[in-house]
XYZ file of C-alpha atoms in Angstrom:
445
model
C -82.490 92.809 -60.329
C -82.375 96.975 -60.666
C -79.636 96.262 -63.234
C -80.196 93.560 -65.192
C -83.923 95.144 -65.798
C -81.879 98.275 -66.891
C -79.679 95.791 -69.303
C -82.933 94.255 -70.908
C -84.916 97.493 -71.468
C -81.699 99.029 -73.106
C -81.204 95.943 -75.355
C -84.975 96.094 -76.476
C -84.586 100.075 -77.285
C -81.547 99.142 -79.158
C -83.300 96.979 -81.162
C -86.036 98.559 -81.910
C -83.767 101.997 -82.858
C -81.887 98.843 -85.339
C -85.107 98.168 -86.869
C -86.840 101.291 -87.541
C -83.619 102.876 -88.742
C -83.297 100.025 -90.878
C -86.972 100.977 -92.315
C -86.368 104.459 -92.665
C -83.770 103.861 -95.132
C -85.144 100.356 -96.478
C -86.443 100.436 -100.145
C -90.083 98.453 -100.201
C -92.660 97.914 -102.755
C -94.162 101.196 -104.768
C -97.807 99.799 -105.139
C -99.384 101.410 -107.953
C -102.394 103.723 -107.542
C -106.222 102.470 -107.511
C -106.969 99.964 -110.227
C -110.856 100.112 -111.681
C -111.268 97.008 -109.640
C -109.806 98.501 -106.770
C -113.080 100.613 -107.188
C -115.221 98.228 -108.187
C -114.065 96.057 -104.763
C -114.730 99.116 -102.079
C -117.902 99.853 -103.383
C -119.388 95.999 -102.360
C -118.485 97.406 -98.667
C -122.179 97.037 -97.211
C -121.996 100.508 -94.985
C -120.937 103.932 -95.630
C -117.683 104.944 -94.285
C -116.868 107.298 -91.238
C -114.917 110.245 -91.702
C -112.191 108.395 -89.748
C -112.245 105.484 -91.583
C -112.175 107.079 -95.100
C -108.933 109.221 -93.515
C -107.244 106.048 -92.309
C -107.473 103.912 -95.549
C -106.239 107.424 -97.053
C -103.400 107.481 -94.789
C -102.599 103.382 -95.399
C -102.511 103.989 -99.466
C -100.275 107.030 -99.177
C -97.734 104.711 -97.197
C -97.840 102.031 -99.931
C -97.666 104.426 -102.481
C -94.172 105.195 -101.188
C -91.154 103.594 -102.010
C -90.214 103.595 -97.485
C -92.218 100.395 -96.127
C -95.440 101.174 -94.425
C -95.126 100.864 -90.655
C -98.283 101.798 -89.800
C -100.770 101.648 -86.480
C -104.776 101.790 -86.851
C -106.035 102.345 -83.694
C -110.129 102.068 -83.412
C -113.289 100.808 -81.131
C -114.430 97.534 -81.365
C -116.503 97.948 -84.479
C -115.334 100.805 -85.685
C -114.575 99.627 -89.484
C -110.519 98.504 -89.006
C -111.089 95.319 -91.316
C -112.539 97.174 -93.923
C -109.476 99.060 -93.679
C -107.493 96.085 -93.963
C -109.421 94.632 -96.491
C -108.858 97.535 -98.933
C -105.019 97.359 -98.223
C -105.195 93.818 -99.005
C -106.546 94.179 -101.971
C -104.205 96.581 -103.430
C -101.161 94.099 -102.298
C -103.169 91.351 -103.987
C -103.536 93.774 -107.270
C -100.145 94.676 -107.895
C -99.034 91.311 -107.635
C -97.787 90.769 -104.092
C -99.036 88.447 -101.323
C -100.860 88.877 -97.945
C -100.882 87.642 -94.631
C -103.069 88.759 -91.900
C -101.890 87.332 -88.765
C -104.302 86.611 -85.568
C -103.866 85.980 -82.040
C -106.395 82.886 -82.037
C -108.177 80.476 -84.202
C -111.743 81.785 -83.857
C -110.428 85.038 -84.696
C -109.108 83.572 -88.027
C -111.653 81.684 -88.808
C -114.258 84.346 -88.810
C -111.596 86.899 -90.426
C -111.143 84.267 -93.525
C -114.897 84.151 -93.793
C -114.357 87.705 -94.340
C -112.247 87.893 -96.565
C -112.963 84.982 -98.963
C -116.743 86.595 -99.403
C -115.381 90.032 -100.019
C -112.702 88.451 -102.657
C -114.644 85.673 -104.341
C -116.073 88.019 -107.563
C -112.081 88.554 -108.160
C -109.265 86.345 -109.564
C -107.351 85.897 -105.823
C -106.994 82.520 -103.630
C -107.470 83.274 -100.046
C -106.381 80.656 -97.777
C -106.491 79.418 -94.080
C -103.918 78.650 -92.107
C -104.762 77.455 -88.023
C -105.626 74.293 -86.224
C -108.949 74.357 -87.752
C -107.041 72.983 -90.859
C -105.595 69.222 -91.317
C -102.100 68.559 -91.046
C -102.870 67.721 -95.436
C -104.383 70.728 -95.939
C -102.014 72.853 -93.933
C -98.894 71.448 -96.252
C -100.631 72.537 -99.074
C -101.343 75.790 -98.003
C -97.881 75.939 -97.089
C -96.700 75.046 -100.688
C -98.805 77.254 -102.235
C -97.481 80.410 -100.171
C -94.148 79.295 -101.159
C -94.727 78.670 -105.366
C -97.200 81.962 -105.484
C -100.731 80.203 -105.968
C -101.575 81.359 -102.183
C -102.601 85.127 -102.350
C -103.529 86.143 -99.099
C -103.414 84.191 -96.046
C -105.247 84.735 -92.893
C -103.631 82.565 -89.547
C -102.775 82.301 -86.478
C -99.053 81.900 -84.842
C -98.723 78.861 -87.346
C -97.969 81.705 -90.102
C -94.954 82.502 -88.126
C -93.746 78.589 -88.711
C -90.047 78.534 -89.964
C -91.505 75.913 -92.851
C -94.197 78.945 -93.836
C -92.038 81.318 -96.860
C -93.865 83.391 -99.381
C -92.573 83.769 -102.932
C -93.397 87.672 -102.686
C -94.760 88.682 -99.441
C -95.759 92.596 -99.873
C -98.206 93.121 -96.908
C -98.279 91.931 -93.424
C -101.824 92.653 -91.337
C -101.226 92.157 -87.515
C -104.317 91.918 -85.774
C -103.577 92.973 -81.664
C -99.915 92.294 -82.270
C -99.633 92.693 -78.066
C -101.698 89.199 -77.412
C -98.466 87.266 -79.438
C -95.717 85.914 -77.442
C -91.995 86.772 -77.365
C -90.575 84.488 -79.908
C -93.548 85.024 -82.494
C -92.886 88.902 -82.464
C -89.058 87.949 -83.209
C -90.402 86.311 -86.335
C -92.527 89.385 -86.870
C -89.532 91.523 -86.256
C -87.594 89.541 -89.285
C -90.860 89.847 -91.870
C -90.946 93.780 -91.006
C -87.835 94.697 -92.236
C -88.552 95.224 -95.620
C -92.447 94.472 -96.172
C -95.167 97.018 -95.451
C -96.908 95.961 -92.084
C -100.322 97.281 -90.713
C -101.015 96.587 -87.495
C -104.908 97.843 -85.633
C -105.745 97.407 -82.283
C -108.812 98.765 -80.161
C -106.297 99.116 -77.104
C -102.768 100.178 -77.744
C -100.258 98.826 -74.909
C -98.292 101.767 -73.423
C -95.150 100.661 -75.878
C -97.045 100.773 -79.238
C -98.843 103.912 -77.874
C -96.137 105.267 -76.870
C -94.170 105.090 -79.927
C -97.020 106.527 -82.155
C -97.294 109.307 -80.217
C -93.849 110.240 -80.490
C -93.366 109.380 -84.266
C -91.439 106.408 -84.053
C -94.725 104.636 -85.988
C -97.397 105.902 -87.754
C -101.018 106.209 -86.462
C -104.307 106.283 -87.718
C -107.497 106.816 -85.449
C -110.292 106.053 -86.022
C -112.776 107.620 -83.597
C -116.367 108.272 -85.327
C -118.895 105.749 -84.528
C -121.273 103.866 -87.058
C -124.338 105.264 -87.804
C -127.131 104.570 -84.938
C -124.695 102.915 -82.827
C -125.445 103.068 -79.040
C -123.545 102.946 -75.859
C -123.291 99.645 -74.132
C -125.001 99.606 -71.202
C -122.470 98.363 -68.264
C -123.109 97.083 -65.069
C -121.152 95.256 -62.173
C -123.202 93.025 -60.128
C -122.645 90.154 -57.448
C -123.011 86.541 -58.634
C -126.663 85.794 -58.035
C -128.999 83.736 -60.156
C -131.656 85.899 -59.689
C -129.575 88.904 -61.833
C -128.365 86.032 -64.180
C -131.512 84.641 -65.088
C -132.990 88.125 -65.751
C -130.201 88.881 -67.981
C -131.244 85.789 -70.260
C -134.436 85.649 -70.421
C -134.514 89.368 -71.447
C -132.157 89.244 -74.245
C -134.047 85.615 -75.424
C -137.162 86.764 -75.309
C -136.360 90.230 -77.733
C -134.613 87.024 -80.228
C -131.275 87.694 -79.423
C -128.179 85.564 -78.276
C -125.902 85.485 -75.517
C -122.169 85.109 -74.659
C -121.753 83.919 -70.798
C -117.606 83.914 -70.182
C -116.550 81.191 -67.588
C -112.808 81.531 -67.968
C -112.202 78.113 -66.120
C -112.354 74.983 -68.197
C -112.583 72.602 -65.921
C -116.131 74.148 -64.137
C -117.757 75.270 -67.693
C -119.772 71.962 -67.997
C -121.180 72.823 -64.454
C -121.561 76.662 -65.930
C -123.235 75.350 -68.587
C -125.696 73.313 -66.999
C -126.525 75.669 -64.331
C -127.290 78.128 -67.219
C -129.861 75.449 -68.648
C -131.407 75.308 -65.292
C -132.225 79.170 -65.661
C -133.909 78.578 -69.008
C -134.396 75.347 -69.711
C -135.924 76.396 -73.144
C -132.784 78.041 -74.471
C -130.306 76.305 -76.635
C -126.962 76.172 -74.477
C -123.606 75.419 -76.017
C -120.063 75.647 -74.887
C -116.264 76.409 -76.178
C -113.029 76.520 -75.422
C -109.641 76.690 -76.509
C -108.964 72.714 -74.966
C -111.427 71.434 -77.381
C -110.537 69.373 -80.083
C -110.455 71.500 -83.421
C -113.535 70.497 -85.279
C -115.638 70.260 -81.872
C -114.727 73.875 -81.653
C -115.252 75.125 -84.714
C -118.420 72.882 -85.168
C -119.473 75.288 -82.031
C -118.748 78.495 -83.110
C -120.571 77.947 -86.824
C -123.299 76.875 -84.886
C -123.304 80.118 -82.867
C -123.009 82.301 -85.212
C -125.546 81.213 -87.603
C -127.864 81.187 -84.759
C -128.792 77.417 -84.163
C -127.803 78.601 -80.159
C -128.975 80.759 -78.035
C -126.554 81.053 -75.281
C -122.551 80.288 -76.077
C -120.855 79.734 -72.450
C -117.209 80.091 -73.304
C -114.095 80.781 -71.561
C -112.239 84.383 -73.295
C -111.433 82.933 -76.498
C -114.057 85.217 -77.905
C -112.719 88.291 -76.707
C -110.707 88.903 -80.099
C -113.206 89.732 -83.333
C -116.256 88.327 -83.108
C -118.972 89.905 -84.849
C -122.096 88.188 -83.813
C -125.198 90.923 -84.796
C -127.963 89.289 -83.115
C -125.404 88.538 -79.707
C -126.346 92.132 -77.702
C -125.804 90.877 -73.909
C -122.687 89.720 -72.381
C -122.200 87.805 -68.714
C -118.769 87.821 -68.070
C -118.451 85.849 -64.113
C -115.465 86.342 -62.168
C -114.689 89.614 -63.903
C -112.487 90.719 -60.984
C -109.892 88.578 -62.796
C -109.802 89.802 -65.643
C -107.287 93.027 -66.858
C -108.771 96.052 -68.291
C -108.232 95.464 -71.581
C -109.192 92.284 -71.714
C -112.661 93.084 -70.446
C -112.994 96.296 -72.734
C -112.548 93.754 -75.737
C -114.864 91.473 -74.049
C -117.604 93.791 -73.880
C -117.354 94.667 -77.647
C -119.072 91.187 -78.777
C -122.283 92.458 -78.296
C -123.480 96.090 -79.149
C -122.630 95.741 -82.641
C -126.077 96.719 -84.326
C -128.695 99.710 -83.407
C -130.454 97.858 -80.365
C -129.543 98.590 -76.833
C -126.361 96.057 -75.825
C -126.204 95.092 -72.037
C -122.645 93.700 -70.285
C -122.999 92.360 -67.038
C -119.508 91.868 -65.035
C -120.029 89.635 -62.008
C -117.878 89.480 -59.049
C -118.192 86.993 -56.206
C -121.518 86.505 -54.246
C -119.798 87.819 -51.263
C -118.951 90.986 -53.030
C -114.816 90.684 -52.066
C -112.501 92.106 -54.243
C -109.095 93.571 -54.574
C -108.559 97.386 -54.879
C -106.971 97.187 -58.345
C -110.223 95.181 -59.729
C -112.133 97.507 -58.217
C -110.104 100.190 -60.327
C -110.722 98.573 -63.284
C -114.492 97.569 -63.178
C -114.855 101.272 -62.255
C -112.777 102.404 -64.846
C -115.221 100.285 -67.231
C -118.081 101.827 -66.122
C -117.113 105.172 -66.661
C -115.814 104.708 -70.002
C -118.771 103.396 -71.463
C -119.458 106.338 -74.293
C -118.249 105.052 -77.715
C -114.723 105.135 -78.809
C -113.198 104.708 -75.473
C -110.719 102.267 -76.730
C -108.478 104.958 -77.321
C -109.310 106.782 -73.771
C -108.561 103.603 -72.270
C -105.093 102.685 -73.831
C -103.966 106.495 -72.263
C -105.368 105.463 -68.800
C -103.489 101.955 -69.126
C -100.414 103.791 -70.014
C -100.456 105.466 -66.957
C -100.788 102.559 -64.428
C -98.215 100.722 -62.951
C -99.063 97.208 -64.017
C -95.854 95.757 -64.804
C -95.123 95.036 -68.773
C -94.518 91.541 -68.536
C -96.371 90.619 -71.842
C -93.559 92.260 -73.789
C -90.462 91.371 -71.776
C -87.371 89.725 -73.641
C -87.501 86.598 -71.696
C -89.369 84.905 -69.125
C -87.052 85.755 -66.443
C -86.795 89.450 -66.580
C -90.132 91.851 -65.534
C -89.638 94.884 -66.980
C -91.077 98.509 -65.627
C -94.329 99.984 -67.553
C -92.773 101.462 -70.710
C -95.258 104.057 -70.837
C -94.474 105.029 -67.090
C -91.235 105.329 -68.044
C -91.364 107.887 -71.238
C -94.736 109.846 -70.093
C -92.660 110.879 -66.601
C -90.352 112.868 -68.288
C -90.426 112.862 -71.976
C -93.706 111.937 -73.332
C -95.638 114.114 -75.952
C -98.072 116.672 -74.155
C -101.153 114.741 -74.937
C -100.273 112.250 -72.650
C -100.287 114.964 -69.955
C -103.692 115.864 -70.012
C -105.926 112.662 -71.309
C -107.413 110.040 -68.917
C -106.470 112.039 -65.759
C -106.761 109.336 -62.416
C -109.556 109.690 -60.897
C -109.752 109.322 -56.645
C -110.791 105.282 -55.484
C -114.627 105.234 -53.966
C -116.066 103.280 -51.448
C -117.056 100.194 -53.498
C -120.156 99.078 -53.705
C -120.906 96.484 -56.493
């Protein structure tokens, strides 16, 4: 086993060594400077940019200024202002001619990022398109053609853009949104597209392999660490499953006209979940969601959640990626002793998106049992609940001896914790000092 682990991890650093030499010397696409509707296009941005963000987007023009392909990491809290980044490097693709494509890891994700998109580019001359379950079979061939003749200029999907029928006629930009939550064979299609086009990829919680090789300088990295203006700390707090907690929860955030997510990651009990959450306030408007649903009942779900014809959305984690629900400032996530670290850290940044106080409640089981490792990580939560601890996080992940399955070659092979294995002898100081391990307490939930 020893050996044939050793045989797969020195394949994968071979390949990746192929493809970033390849890059180094690989001419891409010199985008031109700013154009006057370059301008005119960041100045409909709603907010005023951080300090951070304003550096980043620096940093991501300067790349695709250059004639070597932009292989670039932004790394930022839920929040923080990465699609505005995005959006601005789409737009100067789009302007010197080239095409787009922002790929997601799920279909709510891409739904909500199209939204995006299409409102920010409807005042110019570009078609922005859809590609994801949520589109027919008709309407998905079409798409498909257009990419492929040039009519298409950005498009926003899921794994489906990774399809061997999807080609572009000048592909010049490639957006990876958490490119960690994609599975083996899509990030061999991603490896192919990469060679040559510029690719920005964000995340709120590097894996100890993309972290990794920023820090050393194998990629480039951009963080983004200043918060929005007025934004506070979500207030975090692990409790035993008891309807007595639950119903508080609700009724607080309904009666101050807000909305709430409730996470049930089991499809086959969310019905019951739902309708014991209608017996705890019988006058809220209770929906439900999940990835099993058929594509319109989903989406149907979600538009009705988000324009706020629901009070309470009981889902399983499909809307841990990108959601950006303003008036949704409490989350109940049951059973969160199952869930990893960064999974709940994403989780907990649906709500707390606007100036009023955001509340995440992580239940464990009524008779308070749970394995040391979740104990670690609800802890580890807890503490890092001051704003930007995405970052803070990814360093304590890329200490920990999970083991990197998510990223292994093939099915059959578990591979050790890359980061374990570069930040024992050979990782950049930084990695020395941040996110120190604290002791294990006596837990008490």
């Amino acid at each position: 086993m020893k050996e044939s682990v050793r045989a797969a991890l020195r394949e994968m650093a071979e390949e990746l060594l192929k493809l970033y030499a390849r890059r180094s010397v690989a001419q891409g696409h010199t985008f031109a400077g700013d154009s006057p509707w370059q301008r005119e296009f960041e100045a409909s941005f709603r907010f005023e940019e951080t300090p951070d963000q304003l550096r980043a987007i620096k940093d991501v023009k300067r790349d695709m200024e250059s004639p070597r392909p932009m292989d670039r990491l932004v790394a930022g809290d839920v929040g923080y202002g990465k699609t505005e980044v995005a959006l601005r490097a789409a737009f100067k693709a789009v302007a010197d001619g080239t095409q787009v494509a922002v790929l997601v890891p799920t279909t709510v994700l891409a739904q909500q990022h199209w939204s995006t998109f299409a409102e920010r580019f409807t005042p110019f001359p570009a078609k922005v398109e859809l590609l994801s379950r949520f589109r027919s079979p008709k309407e998905q061939k079409k798409i498909v053609e257009g990419l492929k003749n040039g009519t298409v200029d950005v498009v926003i999907g899921t794994h489906r853009l990774l399809g061997k029928d999807v080609e572009f006629k000048n592909l010049g930009l490639l957006i990876v949104d958490e490119e960690h939550r994609f599975g083996v064979a899509h990030k061999e299609r991603v490896k192919q597209l990469r060679a040559s086009v510029d690719v920005l990829a964000m995340t709120a919680t590097p894996i100890p392999r993309t972290l990794y090789m920023s820090l050393s300088g194998v990629r480039d990295m951009s963080v983004i660490e200043t918060p929005p203006v007025d934004r506070l700390p979500i207030e975090t707090v692990v409790r035993r499953f008891n309807r007595a907690v639950i119903k508080e929860a609700l009724e607080r955030e309904l009666q101050r006209g807000g909305q709430v997510f409730f996470v049930h990651n089991r499809v086959q009990s969310l019905p019951s979940m739902v309708r014991f959450v209608q017996e705890l306030v019988p006058d809220a408007r209770v929906i439900m969601a999940h990835g099993q649903m058929n594509e319109r009942e989903l989406e149907g779900a979600m538009v009705r959640f988000i324009d706020g014809q629901a009070d309470v959305l009981v889902s399983t984690a499909i809307i841990e990626s990108g959601l950006d629900i303003p008036a949704s400032n409490t989350i109940i996530v049951n059973r969160a002793d199952r869930f990893g670290l960064a999974q709940l850290y994403q989780l907990r940044g649906r709500v707390g998106r606007e100036r009023q106080q955001a509340f995440a409640y992580l239940l464990v089981p009524a008779d308070g049992r749970v394995d040391e490792q979740a104990q670690r990580r609800l802890r580890a939560l807890q503490e890092l609940t001051e704003l930007g601890s995405g970052f803070k996080l990814a360093m304590r992940t890329s200490r920990s001896a999970a083991p990197a399955t998510s990223w292994a070659p093939s099915s059959t092979v578990t591979l050790p914790p890359w980061g374990t294995i570069f930040t024992r002898n050979s990782s950049p100081k930084p990695c020395e000092n941040w996110a120190a391990s604290r002791p294990p307490r006596a837990w008490s939930p």
